[in-house]
Short mmCIF file of C-alpha atoms and ligand atoms in Angstrom, two decimals:
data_model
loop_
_atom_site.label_atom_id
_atom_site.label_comp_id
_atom_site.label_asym_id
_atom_site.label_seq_id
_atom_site.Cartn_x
_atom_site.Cartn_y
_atom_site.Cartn_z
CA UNK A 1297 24.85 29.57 -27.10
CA UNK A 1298 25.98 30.04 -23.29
CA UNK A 1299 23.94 27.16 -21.46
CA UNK A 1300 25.56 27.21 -18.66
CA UNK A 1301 22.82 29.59 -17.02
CA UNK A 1302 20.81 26.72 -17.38
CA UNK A 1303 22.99 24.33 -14.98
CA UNK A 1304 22.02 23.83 -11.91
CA UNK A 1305 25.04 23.92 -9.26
CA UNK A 1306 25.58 21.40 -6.56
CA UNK A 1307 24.91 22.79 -2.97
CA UNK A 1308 23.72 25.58 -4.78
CA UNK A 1309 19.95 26.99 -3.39
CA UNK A 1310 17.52 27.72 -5.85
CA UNK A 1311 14.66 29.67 -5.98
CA UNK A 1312 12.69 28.47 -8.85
CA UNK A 1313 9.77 31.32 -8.28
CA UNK A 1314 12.48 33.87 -9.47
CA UNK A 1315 13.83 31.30 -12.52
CA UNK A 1316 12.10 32.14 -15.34
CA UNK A 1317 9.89 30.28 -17.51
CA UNK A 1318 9.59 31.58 -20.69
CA UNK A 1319 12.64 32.43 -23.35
CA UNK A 1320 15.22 35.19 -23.01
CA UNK A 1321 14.15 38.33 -24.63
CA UNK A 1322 16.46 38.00 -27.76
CA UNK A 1323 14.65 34.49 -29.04
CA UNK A 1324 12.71 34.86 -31.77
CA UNK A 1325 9.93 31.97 -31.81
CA UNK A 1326 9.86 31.62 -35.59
CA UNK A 1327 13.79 31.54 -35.82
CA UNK A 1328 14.28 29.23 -33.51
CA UNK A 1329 11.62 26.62 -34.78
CA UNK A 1330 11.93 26.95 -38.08
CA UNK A 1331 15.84 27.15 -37.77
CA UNK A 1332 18.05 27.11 -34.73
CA UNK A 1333 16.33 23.57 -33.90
CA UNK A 1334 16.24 21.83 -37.18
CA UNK A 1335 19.89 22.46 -37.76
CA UNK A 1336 20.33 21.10 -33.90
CA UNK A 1337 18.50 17.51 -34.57
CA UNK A 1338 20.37 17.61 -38.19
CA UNK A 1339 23.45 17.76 -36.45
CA UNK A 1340 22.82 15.08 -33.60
CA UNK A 1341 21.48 12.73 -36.16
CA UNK A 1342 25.19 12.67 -37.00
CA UNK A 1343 26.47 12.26 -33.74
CA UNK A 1344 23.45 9.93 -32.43
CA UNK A 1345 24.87 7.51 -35.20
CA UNK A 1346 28.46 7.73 -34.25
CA UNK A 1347 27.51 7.26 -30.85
CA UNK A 1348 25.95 4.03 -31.81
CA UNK A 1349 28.39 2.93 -34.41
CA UNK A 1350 31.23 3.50 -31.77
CA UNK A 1351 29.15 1.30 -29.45
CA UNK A 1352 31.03 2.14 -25.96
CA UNK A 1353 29.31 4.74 -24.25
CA UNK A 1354 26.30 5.87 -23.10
CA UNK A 1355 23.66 8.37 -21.91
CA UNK A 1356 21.10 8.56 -19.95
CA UNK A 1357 17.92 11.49 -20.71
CA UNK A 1358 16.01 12.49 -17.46
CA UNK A 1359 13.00 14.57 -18.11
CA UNK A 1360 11.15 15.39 -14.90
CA UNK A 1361 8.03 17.95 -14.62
CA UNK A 1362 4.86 18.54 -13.34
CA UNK A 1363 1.66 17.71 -15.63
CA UNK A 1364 1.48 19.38 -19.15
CA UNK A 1365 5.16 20.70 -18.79
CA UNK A 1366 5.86 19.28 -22.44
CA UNK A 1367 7.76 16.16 -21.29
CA UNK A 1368 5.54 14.19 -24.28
CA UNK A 1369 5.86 17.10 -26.62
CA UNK A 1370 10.13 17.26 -26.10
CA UNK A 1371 9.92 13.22 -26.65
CA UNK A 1372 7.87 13.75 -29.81
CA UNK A 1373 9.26 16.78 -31.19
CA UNK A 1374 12.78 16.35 -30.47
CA UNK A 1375 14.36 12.76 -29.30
CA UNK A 1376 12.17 11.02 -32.43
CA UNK A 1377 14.32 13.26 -35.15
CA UNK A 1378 16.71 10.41 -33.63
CA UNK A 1379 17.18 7.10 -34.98
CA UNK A 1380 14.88 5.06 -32.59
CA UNK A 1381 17.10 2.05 -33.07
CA UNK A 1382 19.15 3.89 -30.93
CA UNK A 1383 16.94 5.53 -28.38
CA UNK A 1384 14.74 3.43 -25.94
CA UNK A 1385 12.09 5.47 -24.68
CA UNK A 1386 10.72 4.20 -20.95
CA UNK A 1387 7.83 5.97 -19.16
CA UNK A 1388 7.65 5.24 -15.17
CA UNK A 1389 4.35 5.18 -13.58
CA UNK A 1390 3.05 4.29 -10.05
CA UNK A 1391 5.21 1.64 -9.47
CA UNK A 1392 4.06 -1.87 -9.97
CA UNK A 1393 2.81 -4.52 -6.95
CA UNK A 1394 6.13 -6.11 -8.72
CA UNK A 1395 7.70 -3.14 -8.52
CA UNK A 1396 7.03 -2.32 -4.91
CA UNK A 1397 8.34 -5.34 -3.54
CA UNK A 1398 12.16 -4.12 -4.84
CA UNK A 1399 14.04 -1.64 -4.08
CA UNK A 1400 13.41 1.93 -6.09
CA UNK A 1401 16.60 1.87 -8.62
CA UNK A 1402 15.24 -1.92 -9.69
CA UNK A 1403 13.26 -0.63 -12.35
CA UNK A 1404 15.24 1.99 -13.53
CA UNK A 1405 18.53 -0.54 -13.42
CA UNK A 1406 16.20 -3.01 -15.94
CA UNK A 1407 15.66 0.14 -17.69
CA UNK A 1408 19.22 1.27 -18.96
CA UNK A 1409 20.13 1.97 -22.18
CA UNK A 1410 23.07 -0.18 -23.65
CA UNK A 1411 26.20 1.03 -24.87
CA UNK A 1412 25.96 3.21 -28.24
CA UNK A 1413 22.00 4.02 -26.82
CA UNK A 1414 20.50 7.08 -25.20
CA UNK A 1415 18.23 6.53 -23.32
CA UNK A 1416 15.07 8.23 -22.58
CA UNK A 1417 13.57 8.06 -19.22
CA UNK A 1418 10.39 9.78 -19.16
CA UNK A 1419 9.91 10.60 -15.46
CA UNK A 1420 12.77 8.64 -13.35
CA UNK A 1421 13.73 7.23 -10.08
CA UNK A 1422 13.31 11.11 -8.93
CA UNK A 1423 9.70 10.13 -8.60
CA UNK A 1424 11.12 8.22 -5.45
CA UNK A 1425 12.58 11.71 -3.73
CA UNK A 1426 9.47 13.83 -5.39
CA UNK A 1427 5.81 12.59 -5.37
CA UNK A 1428 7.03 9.91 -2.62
CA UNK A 1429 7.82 13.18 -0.64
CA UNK A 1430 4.81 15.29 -1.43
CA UNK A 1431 3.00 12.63 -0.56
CA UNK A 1432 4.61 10.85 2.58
CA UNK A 1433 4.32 7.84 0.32
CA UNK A 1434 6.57 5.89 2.73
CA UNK A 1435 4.62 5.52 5.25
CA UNK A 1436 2.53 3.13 3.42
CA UNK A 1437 5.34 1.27 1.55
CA UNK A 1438 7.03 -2.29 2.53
CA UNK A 1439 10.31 -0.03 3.42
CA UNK A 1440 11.14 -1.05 7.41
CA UNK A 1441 9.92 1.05 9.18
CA UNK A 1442 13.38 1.85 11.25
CA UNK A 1443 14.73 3.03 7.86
CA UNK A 1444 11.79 5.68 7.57
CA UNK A 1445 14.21 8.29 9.50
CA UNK A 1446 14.20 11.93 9.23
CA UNK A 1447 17.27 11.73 6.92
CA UNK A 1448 15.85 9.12 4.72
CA UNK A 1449 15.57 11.96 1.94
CA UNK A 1450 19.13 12.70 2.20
CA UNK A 1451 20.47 9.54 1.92
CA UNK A 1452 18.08 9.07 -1.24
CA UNK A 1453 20.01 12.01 -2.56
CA UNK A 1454 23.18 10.20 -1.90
CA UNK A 1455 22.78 6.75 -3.00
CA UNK A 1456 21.30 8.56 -5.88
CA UNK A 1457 24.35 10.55 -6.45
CA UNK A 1458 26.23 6.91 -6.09
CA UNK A 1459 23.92 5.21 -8.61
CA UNK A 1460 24.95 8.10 -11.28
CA UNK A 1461 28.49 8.11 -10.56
CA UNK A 1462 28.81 4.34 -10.99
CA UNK A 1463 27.08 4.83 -14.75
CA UNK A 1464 29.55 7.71 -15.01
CA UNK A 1465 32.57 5.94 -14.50
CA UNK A 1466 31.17 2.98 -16.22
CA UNK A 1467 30.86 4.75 -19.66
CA UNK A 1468 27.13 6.29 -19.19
CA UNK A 1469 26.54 9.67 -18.83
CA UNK A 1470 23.17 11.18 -17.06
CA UNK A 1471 21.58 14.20 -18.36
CA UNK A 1472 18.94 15.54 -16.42
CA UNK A 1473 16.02 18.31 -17.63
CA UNK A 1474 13.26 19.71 -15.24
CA UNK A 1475 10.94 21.45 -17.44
CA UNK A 1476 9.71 24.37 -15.48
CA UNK A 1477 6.67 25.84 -16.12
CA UNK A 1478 4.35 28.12 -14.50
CA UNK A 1479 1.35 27.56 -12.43
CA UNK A 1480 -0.80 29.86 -14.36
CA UNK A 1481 0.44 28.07 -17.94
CA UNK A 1482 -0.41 24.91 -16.37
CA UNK A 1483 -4.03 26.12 -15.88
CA UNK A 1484 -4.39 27.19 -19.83
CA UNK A 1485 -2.94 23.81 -20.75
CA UNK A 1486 -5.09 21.64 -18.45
CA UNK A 1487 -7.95 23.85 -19.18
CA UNK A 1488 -7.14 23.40 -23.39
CA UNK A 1489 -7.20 19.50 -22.48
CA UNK A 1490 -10.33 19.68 -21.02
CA UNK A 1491 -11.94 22.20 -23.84
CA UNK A 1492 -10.60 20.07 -26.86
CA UNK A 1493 -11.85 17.20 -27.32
CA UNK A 1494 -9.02 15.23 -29.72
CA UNK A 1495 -7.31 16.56 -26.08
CA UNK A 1496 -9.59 15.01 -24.03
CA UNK A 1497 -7.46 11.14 -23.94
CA UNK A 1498 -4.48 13.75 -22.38
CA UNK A 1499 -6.58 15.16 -19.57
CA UNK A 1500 -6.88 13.17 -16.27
CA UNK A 1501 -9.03 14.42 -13.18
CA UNK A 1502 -5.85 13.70 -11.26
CA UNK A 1503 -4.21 16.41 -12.57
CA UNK A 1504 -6.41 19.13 -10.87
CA UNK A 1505 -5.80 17.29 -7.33
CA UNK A 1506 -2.68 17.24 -7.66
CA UNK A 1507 -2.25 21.14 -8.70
CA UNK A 1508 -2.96 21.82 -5.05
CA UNK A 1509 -0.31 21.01 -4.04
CA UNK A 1510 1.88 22.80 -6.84
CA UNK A 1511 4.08 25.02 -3.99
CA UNK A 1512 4.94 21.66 -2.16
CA UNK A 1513 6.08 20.25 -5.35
CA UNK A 1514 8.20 23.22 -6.41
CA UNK A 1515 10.24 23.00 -2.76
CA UNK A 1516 10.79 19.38 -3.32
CA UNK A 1517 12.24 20.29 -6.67
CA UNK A 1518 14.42 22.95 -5.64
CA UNK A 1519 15.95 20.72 -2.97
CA UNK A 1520 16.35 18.19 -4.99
CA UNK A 1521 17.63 19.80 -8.10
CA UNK A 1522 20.37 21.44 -5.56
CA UNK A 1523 21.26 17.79 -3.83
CA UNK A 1524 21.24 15.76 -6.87
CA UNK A 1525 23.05 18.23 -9.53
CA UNK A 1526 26.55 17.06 -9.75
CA UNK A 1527 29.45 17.53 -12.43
CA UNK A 1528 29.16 14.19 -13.53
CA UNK A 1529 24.91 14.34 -14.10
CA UNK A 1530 24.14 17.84 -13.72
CA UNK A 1531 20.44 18.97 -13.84
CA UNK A 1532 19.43 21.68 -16.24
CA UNK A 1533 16.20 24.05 -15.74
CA UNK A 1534 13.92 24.19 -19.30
CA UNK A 1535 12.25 27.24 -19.30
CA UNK A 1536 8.89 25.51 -20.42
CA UNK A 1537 6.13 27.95 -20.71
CA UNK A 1538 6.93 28.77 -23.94
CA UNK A 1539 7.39 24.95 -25.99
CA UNK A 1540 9.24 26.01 -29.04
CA UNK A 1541 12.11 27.45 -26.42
CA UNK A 1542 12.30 24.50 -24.41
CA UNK A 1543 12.36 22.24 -27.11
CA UNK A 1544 15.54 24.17 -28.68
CA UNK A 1545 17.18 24.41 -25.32
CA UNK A 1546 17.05 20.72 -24.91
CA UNK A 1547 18.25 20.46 -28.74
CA UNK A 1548 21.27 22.89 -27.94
CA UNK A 1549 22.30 21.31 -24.49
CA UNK A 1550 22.08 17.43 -25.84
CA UNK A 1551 24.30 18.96 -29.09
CA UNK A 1552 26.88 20.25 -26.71
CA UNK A 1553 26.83 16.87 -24.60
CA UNK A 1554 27.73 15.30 -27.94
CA UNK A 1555 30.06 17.19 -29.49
CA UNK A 1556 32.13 17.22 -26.12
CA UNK A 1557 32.22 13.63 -26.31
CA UNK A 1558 32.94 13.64 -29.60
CA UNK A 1559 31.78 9.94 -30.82
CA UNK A 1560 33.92 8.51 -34.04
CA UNK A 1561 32.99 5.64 -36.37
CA UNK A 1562 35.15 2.37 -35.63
CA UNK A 1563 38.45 2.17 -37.14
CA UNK A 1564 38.97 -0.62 -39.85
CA UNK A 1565 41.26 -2.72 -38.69
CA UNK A 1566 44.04 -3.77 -41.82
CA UNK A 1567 42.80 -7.09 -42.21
CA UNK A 1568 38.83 -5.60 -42.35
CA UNK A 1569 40.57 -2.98 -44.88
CA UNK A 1570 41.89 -5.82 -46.73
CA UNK A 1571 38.45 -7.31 -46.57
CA UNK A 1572 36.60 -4.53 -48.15
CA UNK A 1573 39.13 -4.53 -50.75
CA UNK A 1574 38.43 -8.20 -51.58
CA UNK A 1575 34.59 -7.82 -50.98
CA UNK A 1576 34.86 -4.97 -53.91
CA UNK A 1577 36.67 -7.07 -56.30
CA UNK A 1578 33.55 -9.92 -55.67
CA UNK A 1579 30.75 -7.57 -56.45
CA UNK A 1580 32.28 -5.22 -59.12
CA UNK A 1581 33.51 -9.31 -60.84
CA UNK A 1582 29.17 -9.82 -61.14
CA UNK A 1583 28.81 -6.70 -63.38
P1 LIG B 1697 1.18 13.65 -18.62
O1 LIG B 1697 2.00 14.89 -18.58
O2 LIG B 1697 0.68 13.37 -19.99
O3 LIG B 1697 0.10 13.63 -17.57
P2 LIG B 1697 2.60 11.76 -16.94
O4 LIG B 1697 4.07 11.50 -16.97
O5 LIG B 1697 2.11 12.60 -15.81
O6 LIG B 1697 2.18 12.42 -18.32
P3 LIG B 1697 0.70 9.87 -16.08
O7 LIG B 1697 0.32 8.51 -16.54
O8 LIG B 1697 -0.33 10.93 -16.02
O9 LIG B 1697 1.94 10.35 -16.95
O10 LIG B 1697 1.29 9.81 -14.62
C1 LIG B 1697 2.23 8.96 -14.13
C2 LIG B 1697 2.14 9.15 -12.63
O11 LIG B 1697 2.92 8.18 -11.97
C3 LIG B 1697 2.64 10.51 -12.15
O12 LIG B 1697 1.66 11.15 -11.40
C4 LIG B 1697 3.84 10.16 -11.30
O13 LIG B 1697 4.02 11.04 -10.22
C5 LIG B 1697 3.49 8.77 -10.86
N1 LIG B 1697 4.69 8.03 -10.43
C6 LIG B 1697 5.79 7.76 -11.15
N2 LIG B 1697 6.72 7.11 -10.40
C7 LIG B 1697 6.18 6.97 -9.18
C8 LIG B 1697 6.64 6.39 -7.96
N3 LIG B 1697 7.85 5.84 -7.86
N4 LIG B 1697 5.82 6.43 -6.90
C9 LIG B 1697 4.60 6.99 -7.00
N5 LIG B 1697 4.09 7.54 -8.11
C10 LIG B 1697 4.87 7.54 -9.18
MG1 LIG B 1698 0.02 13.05 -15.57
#
């Protein structure tokens, strides 16, 4: 499958009120869970444990959305079919009194995966460029106040765009979703959490204050999707109305990642072929 449409491009403006959020016409639902996606997380269990075996490189999973996207539902449904040896899962919440009193990449730099790992980051350090935005957040942080300029966004986006780069050309890659779905499917989900109650733990009063300002959110994504998307961690836009469609995208996309980098189990060396040889001859002797 062609994801490129997917890919957000540097410099790039979006419009995100024209980008769709539900599947392209020719996706059958019961196809593409019962199918398409299973064979997906089949084939990155593979690569997931080459990736690990290898133990060099890298990646980084951003998944950034507004409430009841289906960020918990993608980690749930899709990154568990990997082994979780291999993939840390970290949540970031309002930052810490700890937390505060660093600067904004400190808890995501504690947060890295290691080599051979991918990493989940569920929400990211583009809290610090969204809801620190919609918000004016700033203001009331320990940041100097001289630094609080007019350009402070932009130069988020940069040393942003620095911070990936260095993981880049240090072995990590950076993957980055936004699941995008629609103000009026954000209403039947909240409303389902409130109407359920096994749903009722998911459903937080916050949620409905912060809907107001749903518009201001959606500019702050699109500018910071455009700044922030870069050849070396692009951003991708998960059509997320419909779950079973954004849970295959991110399936397909993360497959593609994979297979491009094309992980390989170690190499015996001759003396740990020699080894094996010996270690045979041991085990078959207690027969
Ligand atoms: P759900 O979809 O289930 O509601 P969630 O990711 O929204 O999951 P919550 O515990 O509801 O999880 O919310 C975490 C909150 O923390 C979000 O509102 C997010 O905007 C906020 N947050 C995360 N990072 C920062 C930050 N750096 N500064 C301020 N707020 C932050
Ligand atoms: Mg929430």
């Amino acid at each position: 499958m062609n994801t490129e449409k997917y890919r957000v491009i540097h410099d790039k403006p979006i419009n995100l009120g024209k980008f769709s959020t539900r599947a392209p016409k020719d996706f059958e639902k019961d196809i593409t869970k019962k199918e398409l996606t299973p064979e997906n997380l089949e084939v990155l269990k593979v690569l997931q444990e080459k990736l690990y075996a290898e133990n060099q490189r890298g990646i980084v999973i951003v998944l950034q959305a507004m409430d009841a996207a289906g960020k918990d539902g993608i980690i749930k449904h899709v990154l568990t079919a990997l082994n979780p040896q291999g993939t840390p899962v970290r949540a970031f919440k309002q930052p810490s009194n700890e937390e505060l009193d660093h600067d904004y990449l400190w808890r995501i730099n504690k947060a890295l995966p290691a080599r051979g790992e991918i990493g989940i980051f569920n929400r990211s350090h583009y809290e610090d460029v969204i809801v620190t935005r919609v918000h004016n957040l700033l203001e009331n942080s320990n940041l100097p106040e001289e630094l609080i300029e007019d350009d402070v966004w932009k130069k988020r986006y940069r040393q942003i765009n620095d911070f990936e780069k260095y993981l880049y050309e240090n072995g990590f890659e950076v993957l980055k979703f936004f699941l995008h779905v629609s103000k009026e499917e954000q209403r039947l989900r909240l409303l389902d959490r409130v109407e359920r109650p096994d749903k009722h733990w998911k459903f937080s009063y916050s949620d409905i204050e912060e809907r107001k300002y749903f518009e201001k959110y959606m500019k702050t994504y699109e500018s910071v999707l455009k700044n922030t998307s870069t050849e070396y961690a692009p951003w991708y836009i998960l059509p997320a109305d419909q779950k079973w469609f954004s849970r295959f995208l991110i399936s397909e996309i993360l497959r593609q990642k994979l297979e491009k980098m094309n992980p390989e189990f170690p190499k015996l060396s001759k003396e740990e072929e020699s080894q094996l040889g010996e270690a045979r001859k041991i085990l078959k002797a207690e027969e």
